């Protein structure tokens, strides 16, 4: 029977705790103990977690073994036969967890007492992954090699930051419940930062006589940065600045060294906040001098020799359709009626790779960014303006170089021919979506009617719309899911302050362009895959979307049933049909629109990969991104690889290197999406700050223990109504679908329509506080 821990016991350091545990187990070499039993026997006040960690380090060192569930003992069978007992053992210089990891499988074992100790059967296990920081300072490591994330306590984060790629030493697996279920997430310690996610930070500069310190605003940057006097530029004490880390100075007690790259404008203003969002997501605010200089040297004229080596579409009716405020036009459509009654449709994409040469400064920087970032009031472009808004932009009435996918449709709308290659175009008309829609609605603007080519434009747009509807219907038949997410837009005044918030209306003109871009992306992927079908695989960059997580689907299905809309989810195909039926029903029932974003959350995230598993959401077996190289580096890679596999040529890149590029681009895409979402949240909060005290209609969109969220009908701004301000004490039921009052038994349910009053707005946190208005 174990003795109880005496009051007044001592607390040991992590290193001494390992030593005392080892001594204790050596004196009881035939017995097995739990962590609690060990701390009781040692009469120390260290908690059970400390003992568990110390034991895990000793297991990793090979001195201790776990013989049964949570029962530990000395690894006697691993010691040499001249072991003379604990009184002659030497102390351990460092805890096992702080030793450098073995560089190869046959590395020497750690030493104990001057004698070699072999490892137990479980070897040290290292995993590489990406850091997802929490507000507590702990982190979760997301790795493709683990089914579950790895938890890293704050003390073992070791200077890693959010988004960094790291190497993690896994602690011994936690005990399992009966039936094999793991009791908690695997844990570990970050032992190396392999790649920093961000080297730019925004914050405050504090200058002294001999040096300066930079205090980051980003809570995920836990240390200040030393700035040498010569690296401060013209920044003054107290200025808000952007700093680039030039030396991370890895190691405890050491601070990174940085350089001021930009002094920002007025603190707290719109411009400052938007720049802050970009910097915190790791996007530089401007292009490097080297990249800009390279762009400036690119000639603007197109040589006759270049035109001669391309298929010429300049005499074919061609136009672009883009948002009213767009500047980078990276796609155009052409249409030509053939003598046999068929129709030739060209999907023409800006030929960015003609200007963007591999390994140039422009290319290196474009890959690093991997995407343009579209905030509410600005674009942070992947390419310098000379390329994105000029040379590569398919502006009207100018010759432009393009990479095209050309299709021939027979009179029934079936594709009978396809061609891919380099082209030159001359756009006849730049449509906005709204302008194109007036033609499709049969109500063209007066200005359009005055165009000499209006009859051709009118007939061409209507033919494209007919073919697009046909392709859309076919996709849905093949299992594509027609998610219709609501996109919030703002009307801004001169200084960027929002004066109106509204949901963008998606009409046929939008879908027409989308349908032909989907066609080109699908057909390019099919072409590459088919070319490598009878030979060795041709590595390519695919856009893939895995099957949904059926556990999440089951939870969503229960929620939908609670709201009166049961779903059939037995198979992925059946689920797709149910979701499409739901989308159609939501057009008539506003309450069901609440289910659309929740349905999207059950889906896997679409990513880039060399391993083609198809695209579940689109119902495609093959898919890539080919149509937006001005704003996506994935498309740049797709263009380069496709060009080198045309005209009978076969070209293969290193698949592992391409896969690494796919992963980087996917990570950058997520950062851009997070930045865009944050800018919308900021503008929604800024807009609602002008309406404090006013009442709005909304729908209950979420629940937590302390209240429920309401999404306003017009702006889609979301605010929290706390239960403590209501007339009863509410308890949220399991599943967070409804809350019930303890006294009056009134129920508040997800999807309920309510009227609320805006009470307060915290602009920095992007939080809106609301209260119920009336009953």
XYZ file of C-alpha atoms in Angstrom:
775
model
C 0.000 0.000 0.000
C 1.452 3.350 -0.981
C 2.068 5.999 1.618
C 0.263 9.293 1.476
C 2.220 12.347 0.580
C 3.222 14.271 3.666
C 2.397 17.939 3.919
C 5.339 20.230 3.481
C 6.919 17.995 0.817
C 9.472 19.507 -1.509
C 8.999 20.437 -5.167
C 11.747 19.280 -7.519
C 12.995 20.884 -10.701
C 12.314 19.009 -13.942
C 15.903 17.712 -14.072
C 16.045 16.619 -10.424
C 12.622 15.014 -10.717
C 13.920 12.720 -13.465
C 16.956 11.796 -11.342
C 14.876 11.011 -8.232
C 12.369 8.950 -10.217
C 15.198 6.964 -11.766
C 16.801 6.314 -8.364
C 13.450 5.244 -6.938
C 12.703 2.817 -9.782
C 16.209 1.312 -9.563
C 15.641 0.481 -5.895
C 12.288 -1.153 -6.813
C 13.459 -2.780 -10.021
C 10.913 -5.617 -9.966
C 7.859 -3.387 -9.416
C 5.703 -1.164 -11.608
C 4.263 2.202 -10.525
C 1.810 4.825 -11.794
C 2.924 8.500 -11.868
C 0.757 9.249 -8.814
C 2.213 6.361 -6.857
C 5.730 7.593 -7.636
C 5.067 11.150 -6.430
C 3.447 9.780 -3.262
C 6.403 7.515 -2.539
C 8.900 10.308 -3.137
C 6.900 12.610 -0.844
C 7.125 15.516 -3.243
C 4.521 18.119 -4.205
C 5.125 17.997 -7.973
C 1.820 17.309 -9.697
C 0.960 14.204 -11.718
C 1.518 15.987 -15.045
C 5.113 16.792 -14.053
C 5.731 13.162 -13.147
C 4.159 11.960 -16.414
C 6.417 14.238 -18.430
C 9.536 13.192 -16.489
C 8.654 9.545 -17.087
C 8.084 10.182 -20.787
C 11.568 11.679 -21.066
C 13.105 8.701 -19.262
C 11.231 6.338 -21.577
C 12.610 8.214 -24.571
C 16.114 7.947 -23.100
C 15.690 4.170 -22.723
C 16.138 4.141 -18.941
C 12.486 3.447 -18.124
C 9.806 1.414 -19.882
C 6.004 1.463 -19.751
C 5.042 -2.165 -19.067
C 1.278 -1.835 -18.713
C -1.309 0.897 -19.042
C 0.238 3.850 -17.178
C 2.565 1.543 -15.176
C 6.286 2.251 -15.316
C 9.432 0.468 -14.220
C 13.161 0.401 -14.820
C 14.211 -1.075 -18.180
C 16.262 -3.739 -16.374
C 16.638 -6.042 -19.368
C 18.344 -3.222 -21.217
C 21.145 -2.534 -18.702
C 24.598 -4.097 -18.946
C 25.412 -6.922 -16.532
C 27.968 -4.876 -14.545
C 25.254 -2.639 -13.092
C 26.260 -2.087 -9.450
C 23.202 -0.265 -8.218
C 21.876 3.258 -7.780
C 24.542 4.424 -5.311
C 27.161 4.475 -8.093
C 25.074 6.159 -10.766
C 26.086 9.542 -12.078
C 23.663 12.410 -12.410
C 22.190 13.180 -15.813
C 23.674 16.323 -17.342
C 20.493 17.262 -19.226
C 16.903 16.053 -19.223
C 16.388 13.614 -22.051
C 13.902 15.903 -23.781
C 16.559 18.571 -24.281
C 19.129 16.379 -25.983
C 19.678 16.856 -29.670
C 17.655 14.414 -31.768
C 19.497 11.547 -33.388
C 20.520 12.392 -36.939
C 20.252 8.814 -38.173
C 18.717 5.541 -37.106
C 21.975 4.085 -35.833
C 22.934 7.004 -33.587
C 24.400 6.169 -30.182
C 21.998 5.740 -27.280
C 21.905 8.225 -24.379
C 24.218 7.460 -21.441
C 23.162 6.600 -17.917
C 25.641 6.164 -15.060
C 28.499 5.989 -17.524
C 27.068 2.840 -19.121
C 25.368 2.540 -22.481
C 21.616 2.131 -22.202
C 19.827 0.801 -25.278
C 16.446 2.157 -26.192
C 13.296 0.234 -25.367
C 11.300 -1.017 -28.319
C 9.669 2.379 -28.883
C 12.091 4.642 -30.737
C 12.022 8.398 -30.638
C 9.428 9.614 -33.105
C 9.622 12.946 -34.876
C 6.841 14.522 -36.910
C 6.914 17.569 -39.162
C 3.895 19.834 -39.295
C 2.476 23.343 -39.157
C 1.898 25.332 -35.959
C -1.611 26.469 -35.048
C -1.178 28.696 -31.995
C -3.813 29.247 -29.318
C -4.342 32.323 -27.149
C -2.920 30.485 -24.139
C 0.476 30.118 -25.796
C 0.014 26.404 -26.399
C 0.013 25.075 -29.951
C -1.474 22.325 -32.045
C 0.706 20.803 -34.760
C -1.170 19.893 -37.926
C 0.546 17.076 -39.780
C -0.463 14.926 -42.715
C 1.160 11.972 -40.946
C -1.183 12.164 -37.938
C -4.917 11.534 -37.848
C -5.164 13.933 -34.912
C -3.338 17.171 -34.146
C -0.390 17.103 -31.746
C -0.757 19.234 -28.619
C 2.298 21.213 -27.511
C 2.124 22.853 -24.047
C 3.343 26.478 -23.885
C 6.662 25.568 -22.233
C 7.554 23.244 -25.123
C 6.715 25.621 -27.994
C 10.339 26.845 -27.874
C 9.960 30.030 -29.882
C 7.862 28.659 -32.746
C 5.179 30.993 -34.094
C 1.787 30.554 -35.691
C 2.054 28.993 -39.150
C 5.699 27.921 -38.804
C 6.735 24.551 -40.171
C 8.369 22.642 -37.317
C 9.787 19.301 -36.217
C 8.107 17.846 -33.139
C 9.364 15.177 -30.768
C 6.362 13.043 -29.824
C 5.940 12.057 -26.201
C 4.968 8.428 -25.506
C 1.396 7.705 -26.545
C -1.144 8.429 -23.788
C -2.974 5.467 -22.267
C -6.010 4.145 -24.089
C -9.459 3.360 -22.836
C -10.878 -0.086 -23.202
C -11.665 -0.680 -26.826
C -8.544 1.109 -27.984
C -9.844 4.703 -27.948
C -7.123 7.221 -27.145
C -7.881 9.225 -24.009
C -6.341 12.515 -25.144
C -4.500 14.070 -28.039
C -0.867 13.071 -28.595
C 1.587 15.563 -27.120
C 5.073 16.641 -27.967
C 7.803 19.255 -27.931
C 8.943 21.457 -30.802
C 12.637 20.728 -31.301
C 13.293 22.711 -34.497
C 11.710 25.431 -36.621
C 12.178 24.324 -40.230
C 10.512 27.268 -41.955
C 9.196 30.552 -40.627
C 5.706 31.483 -41.801
C 6.238 35.189 -41.351
C 9.252 37.437 -41.198
C 7.399 40.778 -41.194
C 5.641 42.185 -38.130
C 3.777 45.349 -37.247
C 4.151 47.074 -33.891
C 5.669 49.958 -31.913
C 9.289 51.118 -32.041
C 10.875 52.187 -28.727
C 14.191 53.960 -29.228
C 16.976 54.380 -26.684
C 20.353 56.057 -26.984
C 22.268 53.031 -28.231
C 19.599 50.672 -29.523
C 15.893 50.256 -30.171
C 13.364 47.568 -29.384
C 10.338 46.633 -31.442
C 7.175 45.580 -29.582
C 4.992 43.465 -31.920
C 1.219 43.922 -31.939
C 0.713 40.324 -33.017
C -0.130 38.217 -29.929
C 1.379 35.191 -31.674
C 4.800 36.858 -31.621
C 5.778 36.369 -27.942
C 9.178 38.145 -27.980
C 10.350 41.672 -28.739
C 12.802 42.325 -31.570
C 16.142 44.125 -31.226
C 16.681 46.879 -33.816
C 20.235 48.215 -34.322
C 20.366 52.041 -34.597
C 21.340 51.917 -38.263
C 18.316 49.695 -39.028
C 15.716 52.168 -37.696
C 15.641 54.356 -40.808
C 13.747 57.593 -40.188
C 11.331 56.015 -37.682
C 10.944 57.854 -34.389
C 10.323 56.629 -30.878
C 6.724 55.495 -30.514
C 6.063 55.131 -34.261
C 4.051 52.250 -35.617
C 6.358 50.464 -38.017
C 6.798 47.304 -40.059
C 9.870 45.266 -39.114
C 11.518 42.414 -40.972
C 13.368 39.826 -38.867
C 16.892 39.479 -40.298
C 18.230 37.018 -37.705
C 16.010 34.821 -35.546
C 18.789 34.233 -32.967
C 17.462 30.774 -32.069
C 17.932 29.771 -28.430
C 16.602 30.591 -24.994
C 17.311 34.079 -23.683
C 18.144 35.417 -27.145
C 15.990 37.916 -29.022
C 15.565 38.208 -32.791
C 17.243 41.038 -34.694
C 15.265 43.092 -37.189
C 15.150 46.060 -39.538
C 12.461 48.716 -39.986
C 11.115 48.444 -43.534
C 8.235 50.911 -43.381
C 6.796 53.586 -41.111
C 2.994 53.403 -41.143
C 0.363 56.109 -41.222
C -2.060 57.228 -38.569
C -2.558 54.617 -35.851
C -6.057 53.184 -35.791
C -7.146 54.561 -39.151
C -8.580 52.429 -41.945
C -5.316 52.356 -43.903
C -3.369 51.267 -40.836
C -5.824 48.482 -39.988
C -5.817 47.047 -43.503
C -2.012 47.076 -43.614
C -1.967 45.412 -40.207
C -4.189 42.588 -41.468
C -1.831 41.948 -44.396
C 1.340 42.048 -42.310
C -0.070 39.773 -39.614
C -0.896 37.179 -42.279
C 2.645 37.374 -43.638
C 2.078 39.401 -46.817
C 4.526 42.173 -47.673
C 2.920 45.518 -48.438
C 5.019 46.211 -51.518
C 7.215 44.398 -53.995
C 10.981 44.421 -53.599
C 13.085 46.944 -55.483
C 14.692 44.058 -57.397
C 11.312 42.719 -58.572
C 10.071 46.175 -59.541
C 13.282 46.811 -61.464
C 12.903 43.551 -63.386
C 9.307 44.421 -64.235
C 10.337 47.877 -65.432
C 12.821 46.338 -67.889
C 10.191 44.189 -69.635
C 9.388 45.703 -73.043
C 5.770 46.630 -73.649
C 5.698 45.953 -77.372
C 4.974 42.492 -78.795
C 7.376 41.480 -81.536
C 6.225 40.219 -84.925
C 8.249 37.051 -84.327
C 6.307 36.353 -81.113
C 2.968 36.827 -82.841
C 4.061 34.560 -85.708
C 4.661 31.602 -83.389
C 1.139 31.856 -81.918
C -2.374 31.055 -83.083
C -3.972 34.386 -83.986
C -7.440 35.180 -82.600
C -7.303 38.941 -83.136
C -10.029 38.846 -85.804
C -12.339 36.655 -83.706
C -15.046 38.304 -81.554
C -13.515 38.436 -78.055
C -14.573 40.109 -74.799
C -14.013 40.089 -71.043
C -16.602 40.081 -68.237
C -15.367 41.220 -64.819
C -16.440 43.180 -61.727
C -17.005 46.894 -62.295
C -13.918 47.869 -60.249
C -11.575 45.153 -61.606
C -8.163 46.133 -62.968
C -6.535 42.765 -63.640
C -8.423 41.035 -66.456
C -6.882 37.583 -66.693
C -9.513 35.792 -68.789
C -11.439 36.463 -71.991
C -13.897 34.519 -74.127
C -14.063 34.345 -77.906
C -16.832 32.888 -80.038
C -16.930 31.936 -83.736
C -19.552 30.089 -85.741
C -18.100 27.373 -87.975
C -19.372 26.407 -91.438
C -20.525 22.959 -90.296
C -22.921 24.496 -87.740
C -20.611 23.981 -84.781
C -19.425 26.782 -82.493
C -15.824 27.438 -81.502
C -15.376 28.862 -77.975
C -11.972 30.132 -76.851
C -11.098 30.496 -73.169
C -8.131 32.859 -73.300
C -5.944 33.300 -70.226
C -3.257 35.944 -69.705
C 0.126 34.463 -70.675
C 1.907 35.400 -67.462
C 4.673 32.834 -67.961
C 5.817 34.649 -71.107
C 6.989 37.451 -68.803
C 7.580 35.579 -65.539
C 10.814 33.636 -66.006
C 11.732 30.804 -63.593
C 14.152 31.741 -60.792
C 13.999 35.474 -61.560
C 13.389 37.915 -58.698
C 9.863 38.391 -60.022
C 9.216 34.659 -60.019
C 10.759 34.020 -56.602
C 8.662 36.764 -55.048
C 5.487 35.644 -56.833
C 5.970 32.095 -55.514
C 6.601 33.381 -52.006
C 3.316 35.303 -52.070
C 1.540 32.634 -54.204
C -1.647 34.689 -54.376
C -3.087 38.161 -54.601
C -5.014 39.220 -51.504
C -8.346 40.971 -51.989
C -9.319 43.075 -48.981
C -12.480 45.154 -48.887
C -10.815 48.351 -50.112
C -7.606 47.213 -51.838
C -5.710 44.474 -53.606
C -2.298 43.271 -52.491
C -1.150 41.858 -55.859
C 1.007 38.797 -56.418
C 2.723 40.555 -59.334
C 3.946 44.159 -59.661
C 1.441 46.550 -61.204
C 3.199 46.719 -64.572
C 2.378 43.042 -65.070
C -0.900 42.627 -63.179
C -2.646 45.780 -64.426
C -0.824 46.359 -67.696
C 1.133 43.808 -69.740
C -0.810 40.721 -68.583
C -4.220 42.362 -68.216
C -6.501 41.615 -71.158
C -7.651 45.201 -71.609
C -9.853 46.068 -74.595
C -8.495 47.301 -77.939
C -4.940 46.095 -77.247
C -3.070 43.067 -78.553
C -2.384 40.689 -75.668
C -0.522 37.394 -75.346
C -2.600 34.519 -74.025
C -2.551 30.793 -73.279
C -5.811 29.333 -74.539
C -8.110 26.350 -74.246
C -10.281 26.206 -77.359
C -13.369 24.004 -77.650
C -15.683 23.088 -80.507
C -19.340 22.482 -79.578
C -21.713 20.762 -81.975
C -25.282 22.120 -82.396
C -26.438 19.920 -79.484
C -23.844 21.391 -77.142
C -21.510 18.391 -77.089
C -17.749 19.023 -77.172
C -16.305 17.512 -80.319
C -12.853 19.093 -80.333
C -10.351 20.712 -77.987
C -7.004 22.496 -78.471
C -4.494 24.019 -76.045
C -1.728 26.444 -76.937
C -0.204 29.912 -77.030
C -2.297 32.620 -78.739
C -2.647 36.355 -79.323
C -5.988 38.155 -78.892
C -7.472 41.635 -79.273
C -10.437 42.146 -76.923
C -13.354 43.975 -78.578
C -15.281 44.832 -75.421
C -14.793 44.980 -71.644
C -18.102 44.119 -69.941
C -18.937 44.526 -66.294
C -21.094 41.709 -64.929
C -24.006 44.112 -64.605
C -23.640 45.297 -68.220
C -23.473 41.742 -69.604
C -26.531 40.820 -67.552
C -28.626 43.525 -69.266
C -28.013 41.758 -72.592
C -28.920 38.351 -71.142
C -32.082 39.910 -69.681
C -32.978 41.390 -73.078
C -32.681 44.936 -71.719
C -29.332 46.256 -72.998
C -28.187 49.732 -72.034
C -28.499 52.446 -74.638
C -24.719 52.701 -74.879
C -24.468 49.043 -75.904
C -27.061 49.456 -78.620
C -24.881 52.119 -80.226
C -21.969 49.692 -80.733
C -21.511 48.533 -84.309
C -20.684 45.024 -83.068
C -23.729 44.861 -80.761
C -25.563 42.198 -82.822
C -22.527 39.906 -82.622
C -22.069 40.570 -78.907
C -25.770 39.964 -78.235
C -25.833 36.657 -80.126
C -22.476 35.544 -78.732
C -23.380 36.165 -75.087
C -26.693 34.352 -75.429
C -25.012 31.352 -77.068
C -22.443 31.205 -74.279
C -25.226 31.436 -71.670
C -27.091 28.535 -73.301
C -23.991 26.330 -73.335
C -23.152 27.321 -69.745
C -26.616 26.327 -68.506
C -26.232 22.987 -70.252
C -22.812 22.352 -68.635
C -24.148 23.398 -65.223
C -27.031 20.957 -65.474
C -24.649 18.169 -66.510
C -22.327 18.876 -63.542
C -25.171 18.671 -61.052
C -26.297 15.427 -62.651
C -22.768 14.072 -62.119
C -22.758 14.964 -58.425
C -21.496 18.564 -58.272
C -22.715 20.534 -55.252
C -24.036 24.005 -56.059
C -23.049 25.918 -52.933
C -24.258 29.524 -53.054
C -22.404 31.423 -50.328
C -23.454 34.991 -49.639
C -20.698 37.504 -50.390
C -20.837 40.783 -48.461
C -19.868 43.967 -50.315
C -19.466 47.546 -49.099
C -19.896 51.013 -50.536
C -17.107 53.185 -49.135
C -16.631 56.921 -48.881
C -13.443 58.722 -49.913
C -11.481 57.746 -46.775
C -12.562 54.090 -46.872
C -15.338 54.316 -44.286
C -18.248 51.977 -45.118
C -21.527 53.772 -45.744
C -23.471 50.756 -47.007
C -23.191 46.989 -46.610
C -25.062 44.574 -48.858
C -25.015 41.014 -50.177
C -23.685 40.683 -53.711
C -26.325 39.349 -56.068
C -25.068 36.456 -58.176
C -26.654 36.396 -61.607
C -26.324 34.437 -64.832
C -23.430 36.570 -66.136
C -21.342 35.514 -63.106
C -22.196 31.854 -63.596
C -21.508 31.997 -67.348
C -17.877 33.006 -66.781
C -17.510 30.521 -63.925
C -18.819 27.651 -66.071
C -16.308 28.205 -68.864
C -13.433 28.595 -66.419
C -14.438 25.283 -64.815
C -14.490 23.684 -68.256
C -10.980 24.883 -69.108
C -9.585 23.802 -65.723
C -11.137 20.351 -66.012
C -10.053 19.753 -69.604
C -6.432 20.784 -68.981
C -6.210 18.321 -66.073
C -7.761 15.572 -68.191
C -5.328 16.258 -71.037
C -2.251 15.923 -68.812
C -3.530 12.792 -67.085
C -4.441 11.113 -70.373
C -1.046 11.993 -71.880
C 0.705 10.086 -69.083
C -1.817 7.260 -69.051
C 0.107 4.811 -71.241
C 3.543 5.957 -70.098
C 5.101 7.050 -66.854
C 2.950 9.529 -64.895
C 3.425 13.199 -65.773
C 3.482 15.052 -62.415
C 1.065 17.977 -62.417
C -0.560 20.416 -60.012
C -4.160 19.372 -59.350
C -6.869 21.100 -57.378
C -8.290 18.310 -55.222
C -11.240 18.083 -52.862
C -11.554 14.990 -50.684
C -14.753 13.276 -49.580
C -16.449 14.918 -46.583
C -15.886 13.867 -42.987
C -18.891 11.605 -42.417
C -18.832 12.238 -38.663
C -19.312 15.960 -39.355
C -21.945 15.109 -41.939
C -23.887 13.042 -39.373
C -23.818 15.943 -36.913
C -24.932 18.397 -39.602
C -27.676 16.007 -40.694
C -29.066 15.909 -37.139
C -29.038 19.707 -37.082
C -30.813 19.947 -40.448
C -33.456 17.481 -39.239
C -33.970 19.636 -36.112
C -34.704 22.548 -38.447
C -37.228 20.461 -40.335
C -35.069 19.432 -43.283
C -33.905 15.793 -43.067
C -31.075 14.747 -45.366
C -30.110 11.452 -46.964
C -26.396 10.943 -46.332
C -25.705 7.216 -46.738
C -23.282 7.719 -49.649
C -21.254 10.710 -50.943
C -23.409 10.762 -54.110
C -26.595 10.728 -52.043
C -25.224 13.491 -49.830
C -24.441 15.659 -52.878
C -28.012 15.326 -54.134
C -29.430 16.132 -50.683
C -27.264 19.226 -50.411
C -28.304 20.421 -53.862
C -31.954 19.948 -52.907
C -31.244 21.943 -49.744
C -29.668 24.797 -51.747
C -32.729 24.978 -53.989
C -35.067 24.949 -50.954
C -33.035 27.731 -49.292
C -33.868 30.045 -52.196
C -37.487 29.982 -51.006
C -36.949 29.602 -47.249
C -34.586 32.162 -45.714
C -34.316 30.112 -42.512
C -32.696 27.273 -44.462
C -29.977 29.615 -45.783
C -28.453 29.282 -42.337
C -27.637 25.673 -43.211
C -25.526 26.538 -46.254
C -22.373 27.771 -44.433
C -22.744 24.914 -41.941
C -22.898 22.414 -44.793
C -19.694 23.869 -46.232
C -17.953 23.271 -42.886
C -18.609 19.534 -43.191
C -16.624 19.506 -46.419
C -12.901 18.895 -46.694
C -10.812 21.900 -47.706
C -9.850 22.006 -51.371
C -6.059 22.100 -51.732
C -3.330 21.738 -54.335
C -1.620 18.380 -54.743
C 0.262 16.220 -57.233
C -1.876 13.255 -56.125
C -5.103 13.487 -58.069
C -8.031 12.249 -55.975
C -10.617 14.245 -57.906
C -12.792 17.149 -56.797
C -15.806 15.969 -54.803
C -17.557 19.346 -54.623
C -17.456 19.846 -58.396
C -18.111 16.208 -59.247
C -14.923 16.110 -61.381
C -12.448 13.251 -61.595
C -9.775 15.711 -62.823
C -9.372 19.386 -62.018
C -6.640 22.017 -61.882
C -6.334 25.804 -61.744
C -5.312 27.208 -65.119
C -7.434 30.346 -65.505
C -6.032 32.988 -63.124
C -2.223 33.207 -63.339
C -2.184 36.958 -62.587
C -3.417 36.259 -59.075
C -2.551 32.575 -58.390
C 0.875 30.973 -58.610
C -0.748 27.545 -58.930
C -1.900 28.603 -62.382
C 1.617 29.771 -63.263
C 2.888 26.249 -62.558
C -0.031 24.750 -64.495
C 0.861 26.893 -67.539
C 4.558 26.020 -67.463
C 3.951 22.298 -67.185
C 1.207 22.260 -69.820
C 3.307 24.194 -72.355
C 6.159 21.720 -72.027
C 3.779 18.814 -72.675
C 2.206 20.115 -75.907
C 3.023 19.369 -79.547
C 4.107 15.798 -78.881
C 6.611 16.750 -76.169
C 6.779 14.984 -72.803
C 8.224 16.745 -69.764
C 8.320 15.584 -66.160
C 9.303 17.531 -63.075
C 10.393 16.096 -59.748
C 7.089 15.112 -58.160
C 8.279 15.558 -54.563
C 9.486 19.104 -55.274
C 6.197 19.944 -57.010
C 4.293 18.545 -54.023
C 6.230 20.883 -51.704
C 5.238 23.787 -53.935
C 1.608 22.620 -53.776
C 1.709 22.633 -49.978
C 3.218 26.123 -49.835
C 0.626 27.523 -52.249
C -2.215 25.907 -50.248
C -0.922 27.492 -47.036
C -0.657 30.914 -48.681
C -4.168 30.549 -50.065
C -5.531 29.955 -46.557
C -3.666 32.996 -45.221
C -5.149 35.149 -47.968
C -8.655 33.856 -47.236
C -8.164 34.603 -43.528
C -6.991 38.140 -44.353
C -9.944 38.743 -46.649
C -12.388 37.433 -44.034
C -10.811 39.605 -41.339
C -11.100 42.730 -43.492
C -14.821 42.020 -44.005
C -15.299 41.533 -40.246
C -13.496 44.819 -39.590
C -15.654 46.715 -42.099
C -18.835 45.151 -40.735
C -17.890 46.274 -37.227
C -16.904 49.716 -38.517
C -20.231 49.998 -40.348
C -22.286 48.916 -37.315
C -20.440 51.423 -35.091
C -22.332 54.119 -37.001
C -25.614 52.433 -36.036
C -25.268 51.931 -32.278
C -28.717 52.178 -30.680
C -30.549 51.263 -33.890
C -32.697 48.156 -34.390
C -32.308 45.506 -37.106
C -33.880 42.253 -38.233
C -31.715 39.154 -38.033
C -31.582 35.405 -37.648
C -30.007 33.356 -34.846
C -26.879 31.892 -36.427
C -24.988 30.289 -33.544
C -25.009 29.480 -29.822
C -22.470 29.315 -27.048
C -22.889 28.872 -23.298
C -23.151 32.601 -22.590
C -25.432 33.663 -25.417
C -26.414 33.429 -29.072
C -25.184 35.068 -32.259
C -27.470 36.997 -34.580
C -26.621 37.604 -38.260
C -28.295 40.779 -39.536
C -30.353 40.336 -42.682
C -28.819 43.115 -44.797
C -25.174 43.513 -43.788
C -24.726 39.924 -42.481
C -22.834 41.482 -39.562
C -22.896 39.046 -36.642
C -23.267 40.092 -33.004
C -23.657 38.379 -29.631
C -26.751 38.598 -27.418
C -25.786 37.458 -23.917
C -28.228 35.368 -21.872
C -27.476 37.341 -18.710
C -29.425 40.298 -20.097
C -32.560 38.230 -20.755
C -35.473 37.589 -18.387
C -34.514 34.018 -17.521
C -31.500 31.776 -16.978
C -30.961 29.832 -20.193
C -29.264 26.474 -20.622
C -27.848 25.524 -24.017
C -28.738 21.966 -24.947
C -26.241 19.466 -26.301
C -25.450 20.174 -29.917
C -25.840 23.959 -29.441
C -29.069 24.033 -31.441
C -31.373 25.543 -28.820
C -31.427 27.074 -25.363
C -34.253 26.664 -22.849
C -35.160 29.026 -19.994
C -35.132 27.332 -16.596
C -38.067 29.281 -15.199
C -40.401 30.104 -18.091
C -39.291 27.226 -20.350
C -39.094 29.572 -23.339
C -36.934 28.171 -26.163
C -34.519 30.050 -28.371
C -33.546 28.069 -31.473
C -31.027 28.307 -34.266
C -32.695 29.868 -37.291
C -35.213 31.911 -35.270
C -35.972 35.367 -36.632
C -35.376 38.093 -34.061
C -35.201 41.872 -33.816
C -32.111 43.208 -32.083
C -30.602 46.514 -31.028
C -26.894 47.282 -31.495
C -25.481 48.098 -28.033
C -21.703 48.376 -28.489
C -18.931 47.704 -31.007
C -15.315 46.750 -30.249
C -13.545 47.609 -33.498
C -10.183 46.148 -32.508
C -11.693 42.762 -31.670
C -14.241 42.976 -34.509
C -16.985 42.223 -31.957
C -20.555 43.546 -31.941
C -22.738 43.433 -28.834
C -26.513 43.250 -29.281
C -29.655 42.915 -27.208
C -33.140 41.719 -28.052
C -35.518 44.522 -29.021
C -39.107 43.960 -27.880
C -40.459 40.502 -27.095
